[in-house]
Coordinates of C-alpha atoms and ligand atoms in Angstrom, one line a residue:
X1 CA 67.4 240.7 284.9
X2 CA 67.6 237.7 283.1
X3 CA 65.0 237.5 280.1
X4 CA 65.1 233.8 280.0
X5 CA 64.2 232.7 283.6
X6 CA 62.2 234.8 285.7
X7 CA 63.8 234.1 288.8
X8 CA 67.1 232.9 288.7
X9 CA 69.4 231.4 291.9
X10 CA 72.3 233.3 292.5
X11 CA 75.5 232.2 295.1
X12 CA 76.4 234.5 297.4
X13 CA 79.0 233.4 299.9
X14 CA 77.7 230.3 300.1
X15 CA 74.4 230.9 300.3
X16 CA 71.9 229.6 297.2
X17 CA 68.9 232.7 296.8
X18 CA 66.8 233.9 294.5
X19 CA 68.5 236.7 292.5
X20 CA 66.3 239.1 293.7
X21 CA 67.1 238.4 297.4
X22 CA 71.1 238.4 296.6
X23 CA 73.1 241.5 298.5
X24 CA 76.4 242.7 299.2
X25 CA 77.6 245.2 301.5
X26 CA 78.0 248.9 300.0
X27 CA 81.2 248.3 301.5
X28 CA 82.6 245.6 299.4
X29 CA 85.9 246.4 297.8
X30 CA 84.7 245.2 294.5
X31 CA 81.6 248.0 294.5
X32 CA 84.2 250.4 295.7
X33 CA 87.7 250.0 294.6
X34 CA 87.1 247.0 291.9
X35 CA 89.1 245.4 294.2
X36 CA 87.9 241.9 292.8
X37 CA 88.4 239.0 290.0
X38 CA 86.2 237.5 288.3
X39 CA 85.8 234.9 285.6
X40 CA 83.6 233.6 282.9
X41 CA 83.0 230.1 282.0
X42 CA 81.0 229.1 278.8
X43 CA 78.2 226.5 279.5
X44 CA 77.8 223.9 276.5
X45 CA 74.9 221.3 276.6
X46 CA 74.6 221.9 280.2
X47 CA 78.3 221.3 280.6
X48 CA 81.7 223.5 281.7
X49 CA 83.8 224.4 278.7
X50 CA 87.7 224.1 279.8
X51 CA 87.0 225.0 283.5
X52 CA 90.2 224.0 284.8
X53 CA 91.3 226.7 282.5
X54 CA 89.6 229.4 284.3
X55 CA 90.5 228.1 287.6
X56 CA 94.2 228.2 286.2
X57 CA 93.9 232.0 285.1
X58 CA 91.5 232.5 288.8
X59 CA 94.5 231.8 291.0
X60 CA 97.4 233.7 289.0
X61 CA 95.1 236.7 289.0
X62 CA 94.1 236.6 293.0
X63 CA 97.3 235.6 293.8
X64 CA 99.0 238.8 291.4
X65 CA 96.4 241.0 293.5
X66 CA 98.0 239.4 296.9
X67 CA 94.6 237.2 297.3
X68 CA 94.1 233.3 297.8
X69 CA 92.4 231.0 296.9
X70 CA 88.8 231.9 299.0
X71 CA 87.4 228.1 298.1
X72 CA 89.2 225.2 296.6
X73 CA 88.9 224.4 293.1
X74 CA 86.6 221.1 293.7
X75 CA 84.2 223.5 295.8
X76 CA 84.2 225.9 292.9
X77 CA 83.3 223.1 290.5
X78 CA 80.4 222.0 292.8
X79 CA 78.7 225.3 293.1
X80 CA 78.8 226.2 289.0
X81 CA 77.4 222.6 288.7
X82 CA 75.1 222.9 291.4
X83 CA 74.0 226.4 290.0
X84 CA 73.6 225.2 286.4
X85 CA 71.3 222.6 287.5
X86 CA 69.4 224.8 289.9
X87 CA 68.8 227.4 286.9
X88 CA 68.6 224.4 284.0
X89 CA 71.0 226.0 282.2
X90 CA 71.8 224.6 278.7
X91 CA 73.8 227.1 276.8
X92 CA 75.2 230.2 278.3
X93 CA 77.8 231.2 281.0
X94 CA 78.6 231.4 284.4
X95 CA 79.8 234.7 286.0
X96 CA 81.9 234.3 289.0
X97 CA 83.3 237.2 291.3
X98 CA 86.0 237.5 294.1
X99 CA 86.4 240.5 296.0
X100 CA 89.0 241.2 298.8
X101 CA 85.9 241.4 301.0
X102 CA 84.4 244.3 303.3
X103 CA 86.1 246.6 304.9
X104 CA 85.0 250.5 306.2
X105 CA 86.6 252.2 302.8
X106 CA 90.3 252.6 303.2
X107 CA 93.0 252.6 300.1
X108 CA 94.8 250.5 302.4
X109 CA 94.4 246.5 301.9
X110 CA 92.0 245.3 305.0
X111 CA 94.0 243.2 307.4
X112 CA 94.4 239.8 306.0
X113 CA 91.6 237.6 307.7
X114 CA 88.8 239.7 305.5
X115 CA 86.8 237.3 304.3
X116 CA 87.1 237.5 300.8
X117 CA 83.4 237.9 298.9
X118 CA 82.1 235.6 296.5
X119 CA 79.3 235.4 293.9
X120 CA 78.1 233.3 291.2
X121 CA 75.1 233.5 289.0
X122 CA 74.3 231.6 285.5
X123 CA 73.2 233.7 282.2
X124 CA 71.0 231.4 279.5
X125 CA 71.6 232.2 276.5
X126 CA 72.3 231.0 272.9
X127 CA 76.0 230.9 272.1
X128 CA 76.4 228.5 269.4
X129 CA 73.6 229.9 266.9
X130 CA 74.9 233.9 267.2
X131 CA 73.3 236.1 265.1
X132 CA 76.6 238.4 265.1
X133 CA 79.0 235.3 264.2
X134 CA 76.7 234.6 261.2
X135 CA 77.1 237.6 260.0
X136 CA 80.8 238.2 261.2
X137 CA 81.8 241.5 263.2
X138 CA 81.8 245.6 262.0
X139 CA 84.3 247.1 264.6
X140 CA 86.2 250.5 265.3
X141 CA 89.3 251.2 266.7
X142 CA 89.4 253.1 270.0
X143 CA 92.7 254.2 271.3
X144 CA 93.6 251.4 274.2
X145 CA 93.9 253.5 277.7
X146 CA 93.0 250.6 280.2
X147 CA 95.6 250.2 282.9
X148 CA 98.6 248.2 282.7
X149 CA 97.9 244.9 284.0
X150 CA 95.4 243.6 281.8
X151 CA 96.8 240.3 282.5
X152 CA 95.0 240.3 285.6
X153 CA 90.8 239.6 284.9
X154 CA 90.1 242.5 287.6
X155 CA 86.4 243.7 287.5
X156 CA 87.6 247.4 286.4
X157 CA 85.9 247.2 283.2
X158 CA 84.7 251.0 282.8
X159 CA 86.8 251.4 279.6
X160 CA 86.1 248.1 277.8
X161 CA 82.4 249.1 278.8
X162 CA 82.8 252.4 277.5
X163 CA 84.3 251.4 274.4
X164 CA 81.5 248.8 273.4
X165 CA 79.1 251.7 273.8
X166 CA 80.9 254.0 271.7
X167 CA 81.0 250.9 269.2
X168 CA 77.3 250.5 269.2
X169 CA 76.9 254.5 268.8
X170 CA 79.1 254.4 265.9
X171 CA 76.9 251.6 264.1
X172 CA 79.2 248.6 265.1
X173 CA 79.6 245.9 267.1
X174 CA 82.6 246.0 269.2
X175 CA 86.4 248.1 269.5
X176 CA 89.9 246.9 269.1
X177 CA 91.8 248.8 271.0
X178 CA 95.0 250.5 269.6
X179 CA 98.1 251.0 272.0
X180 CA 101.3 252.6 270.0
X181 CA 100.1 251.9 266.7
X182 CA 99.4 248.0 267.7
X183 CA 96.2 246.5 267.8
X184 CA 96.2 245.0 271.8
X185 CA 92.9 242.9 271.9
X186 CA 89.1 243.8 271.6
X187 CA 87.2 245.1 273.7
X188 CA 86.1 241.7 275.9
X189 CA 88.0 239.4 273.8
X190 CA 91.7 238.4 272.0
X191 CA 92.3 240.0 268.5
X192 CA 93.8 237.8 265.5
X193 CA 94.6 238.9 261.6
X194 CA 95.0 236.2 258.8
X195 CA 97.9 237.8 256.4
X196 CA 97.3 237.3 252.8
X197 CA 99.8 234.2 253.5
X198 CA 97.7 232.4 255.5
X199 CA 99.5 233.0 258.8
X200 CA 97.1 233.4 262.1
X201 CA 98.8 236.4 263.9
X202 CA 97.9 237.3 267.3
X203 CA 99.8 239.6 269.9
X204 CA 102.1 237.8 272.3
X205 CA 100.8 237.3 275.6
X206 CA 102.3 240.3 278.2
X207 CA 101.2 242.4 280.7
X208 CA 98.8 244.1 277.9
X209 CA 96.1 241.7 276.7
X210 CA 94.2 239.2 278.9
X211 CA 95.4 235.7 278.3
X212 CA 92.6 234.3 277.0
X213 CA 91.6 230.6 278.0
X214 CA 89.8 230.4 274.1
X215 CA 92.9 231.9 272.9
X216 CA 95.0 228.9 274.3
X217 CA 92.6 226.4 273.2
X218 CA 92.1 228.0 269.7
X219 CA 96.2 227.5 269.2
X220 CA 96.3 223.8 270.2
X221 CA 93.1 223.3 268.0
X222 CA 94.9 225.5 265.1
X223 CA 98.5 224.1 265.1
X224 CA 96.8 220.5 265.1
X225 CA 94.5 221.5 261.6
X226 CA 98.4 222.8 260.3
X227 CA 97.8 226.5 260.7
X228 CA 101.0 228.7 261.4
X229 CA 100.6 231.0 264.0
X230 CA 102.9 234.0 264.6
X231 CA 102.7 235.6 268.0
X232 CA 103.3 239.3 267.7
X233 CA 102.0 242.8 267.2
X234 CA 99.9 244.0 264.5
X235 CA 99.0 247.5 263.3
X236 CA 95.6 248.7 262.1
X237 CA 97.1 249.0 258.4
X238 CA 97.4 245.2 258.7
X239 CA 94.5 244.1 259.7
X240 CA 92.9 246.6 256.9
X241 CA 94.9 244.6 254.6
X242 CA 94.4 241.3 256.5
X243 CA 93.0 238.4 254.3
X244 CA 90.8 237.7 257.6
X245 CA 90.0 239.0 260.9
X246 CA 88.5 237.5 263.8
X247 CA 88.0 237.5 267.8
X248 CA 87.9 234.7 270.3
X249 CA 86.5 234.4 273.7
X250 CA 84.9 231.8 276.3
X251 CA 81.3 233.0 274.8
X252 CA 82.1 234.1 271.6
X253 CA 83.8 231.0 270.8
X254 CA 86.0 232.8 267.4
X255 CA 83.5 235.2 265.8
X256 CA 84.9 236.8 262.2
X257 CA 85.5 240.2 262.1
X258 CA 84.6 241.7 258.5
X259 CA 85.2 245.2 258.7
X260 CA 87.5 247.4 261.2
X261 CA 87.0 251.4 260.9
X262 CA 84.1 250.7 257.4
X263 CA 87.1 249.2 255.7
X264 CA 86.1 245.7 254.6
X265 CA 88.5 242.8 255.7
X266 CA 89.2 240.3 252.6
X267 CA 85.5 240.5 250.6
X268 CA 83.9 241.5 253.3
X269 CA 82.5 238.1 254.7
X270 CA 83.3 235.6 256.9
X271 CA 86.6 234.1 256.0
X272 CA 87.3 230.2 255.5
X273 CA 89.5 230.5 258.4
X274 CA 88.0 231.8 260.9
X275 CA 84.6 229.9 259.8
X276 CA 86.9 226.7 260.5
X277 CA 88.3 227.6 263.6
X278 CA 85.0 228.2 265.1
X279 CA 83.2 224.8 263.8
X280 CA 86.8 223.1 265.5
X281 CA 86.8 224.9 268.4
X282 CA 82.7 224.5 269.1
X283 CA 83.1 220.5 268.1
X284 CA 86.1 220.0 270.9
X285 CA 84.7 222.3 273.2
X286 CA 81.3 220.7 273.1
X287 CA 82.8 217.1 273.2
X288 CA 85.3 217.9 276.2
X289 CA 82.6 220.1 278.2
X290 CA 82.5 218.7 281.8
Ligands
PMP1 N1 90.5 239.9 276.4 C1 89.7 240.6 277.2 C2 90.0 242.0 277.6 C3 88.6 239.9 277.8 O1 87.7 240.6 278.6 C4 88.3 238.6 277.4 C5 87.1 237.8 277.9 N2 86.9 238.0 279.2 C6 89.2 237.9 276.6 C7 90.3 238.6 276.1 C8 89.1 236.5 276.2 O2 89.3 235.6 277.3 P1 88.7 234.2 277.4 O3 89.0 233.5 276.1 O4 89.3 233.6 278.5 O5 87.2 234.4 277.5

């Protein structure tokens, strides 16, 4: 349920219905085999932050799954407009999902005229004024045991989901997950340092983190303000002795991180840095928004 409208519309293969009339089939590959994409796109001032981004990262990750395109990227635009407008969204997000369809429950793919599934719905909330980025991130690290093709924004989010929790029972906010000694990326969102040389280092993009639309964005915006950026692997030990940490993603914009495992990163606070890069990042986003 969404706390801030009572009833919201929701898209479901293109029909436009109250949430609380919206179905899919039991047999949906998503519900079944998380057989499905999906993406998130911020919503700024009523307004799509960097959707062609999210289009861009939509069609590598169907097409790496053997999927198409179900709807064309100008009838994708229409529908998150038209559902933005229908729920009066101002700040918050748009969740869209893909699935290879319906089929009787087979590990087989279905034959390849299923009609692939698609939903949309729109979550208000505020994004800019976040408590948590005020106050800047406490977070654990959890070994990383997704699968290996985290490039691909699949729906299996059990882990990430599982991790978070364990985050939250441990008194923080959020994991970085830890593959051979190298931090890959948080739980939901990319992972950065800031050594004590001022260098913003980030893992390079692979198979094993998801290549973050805020992350691209965040190293245009950074090389233009004269940061140096290293892409490569970091270990926990450096981010304990990091001058800075931070995350980014489409709806946590870059959020400081100021502890990692109740050792405190730099003083403890939000770092000069990462307090930049998010007033940067929320100025062009909000001005470019479409
Ligand atoms: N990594 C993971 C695992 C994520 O789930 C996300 C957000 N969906 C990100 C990184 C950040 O990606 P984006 O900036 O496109 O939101």
């Amino acid at each position: 349920m969404n706390m801030t409208s009572p009833i919201r519309t929701v898209y479901v293969n293109g029909q436009y219905c109250p949430e609380s009339e919206a179905t899919v089939s039991i047999f949906d590959r998503g519900y079944l085999f998380a057989d499905a994409i999906y993406e998130v796109t911020c919503v700024l001032g009523g307004k799509l932050v960097d959707f062609d981004g999210h289009m861009a990262r939509l069609q590598r990750s169907l097409g790496e799954l053997d999927m198409g395109m179900p709807l064309t990227v100008e009838e994708l635009l229409a529908i998150h407009r038209k559902l933005v407008a229908a729920n009066n969204v101002v700040e918050g997000l748009i969740y869209m999902q893909i699935s290879r369809g319906v089929a009787d429950r087979d590990f087989n793919f279905p034959p390849e005229d299923t009609r692939p599934v698609v939903v949309m719905f729109t979550q208000s909330r505020p994004v800019i004024e976040s408590p948590l980025a005020k106050r800047g991130l406490k977070v654990i690290s959890l070994p990383d045991i997704r699968w290996g093709r985290r490039d691909i924004k699949t729906v299996q989010l059990l882990y990430p989901s599982i991790a978070k929790n364990a985050a939250y029972k441990a008194g923080a906010d959020d994991a970085w997950l830890v593959q051979d000694g190298y931090v890959t990326e948080a739980s939901s969102a990319n992972a950065y340092i800031v050594t004590s040389d001022g260098k913003i280092v980030t893992r390079k993009l692979s198979f094993d983190i998801l290549h973050g639309i805020t992350r691209a964005a965040v190293f245009t915006l950074a090389a233009e303000s004269g940061y140096i950026l290293e892409e490569r692997s970091f270990t926990l030990q450096e981010a304990f002795d990091a001058r800075e940490a931070f995350i980014t993603s489409a709806t946590s914009f870059v959020t400081s991180v100021v502890e990692i495992d109740g050792v405190a990163i730099g003083d403890g606070t939000i770092g000069p840095v990462s307090k930049r890069l998010r007033e940067i990042y929320i100025e062009r986003a909000t001005a470019a928004a479409s």
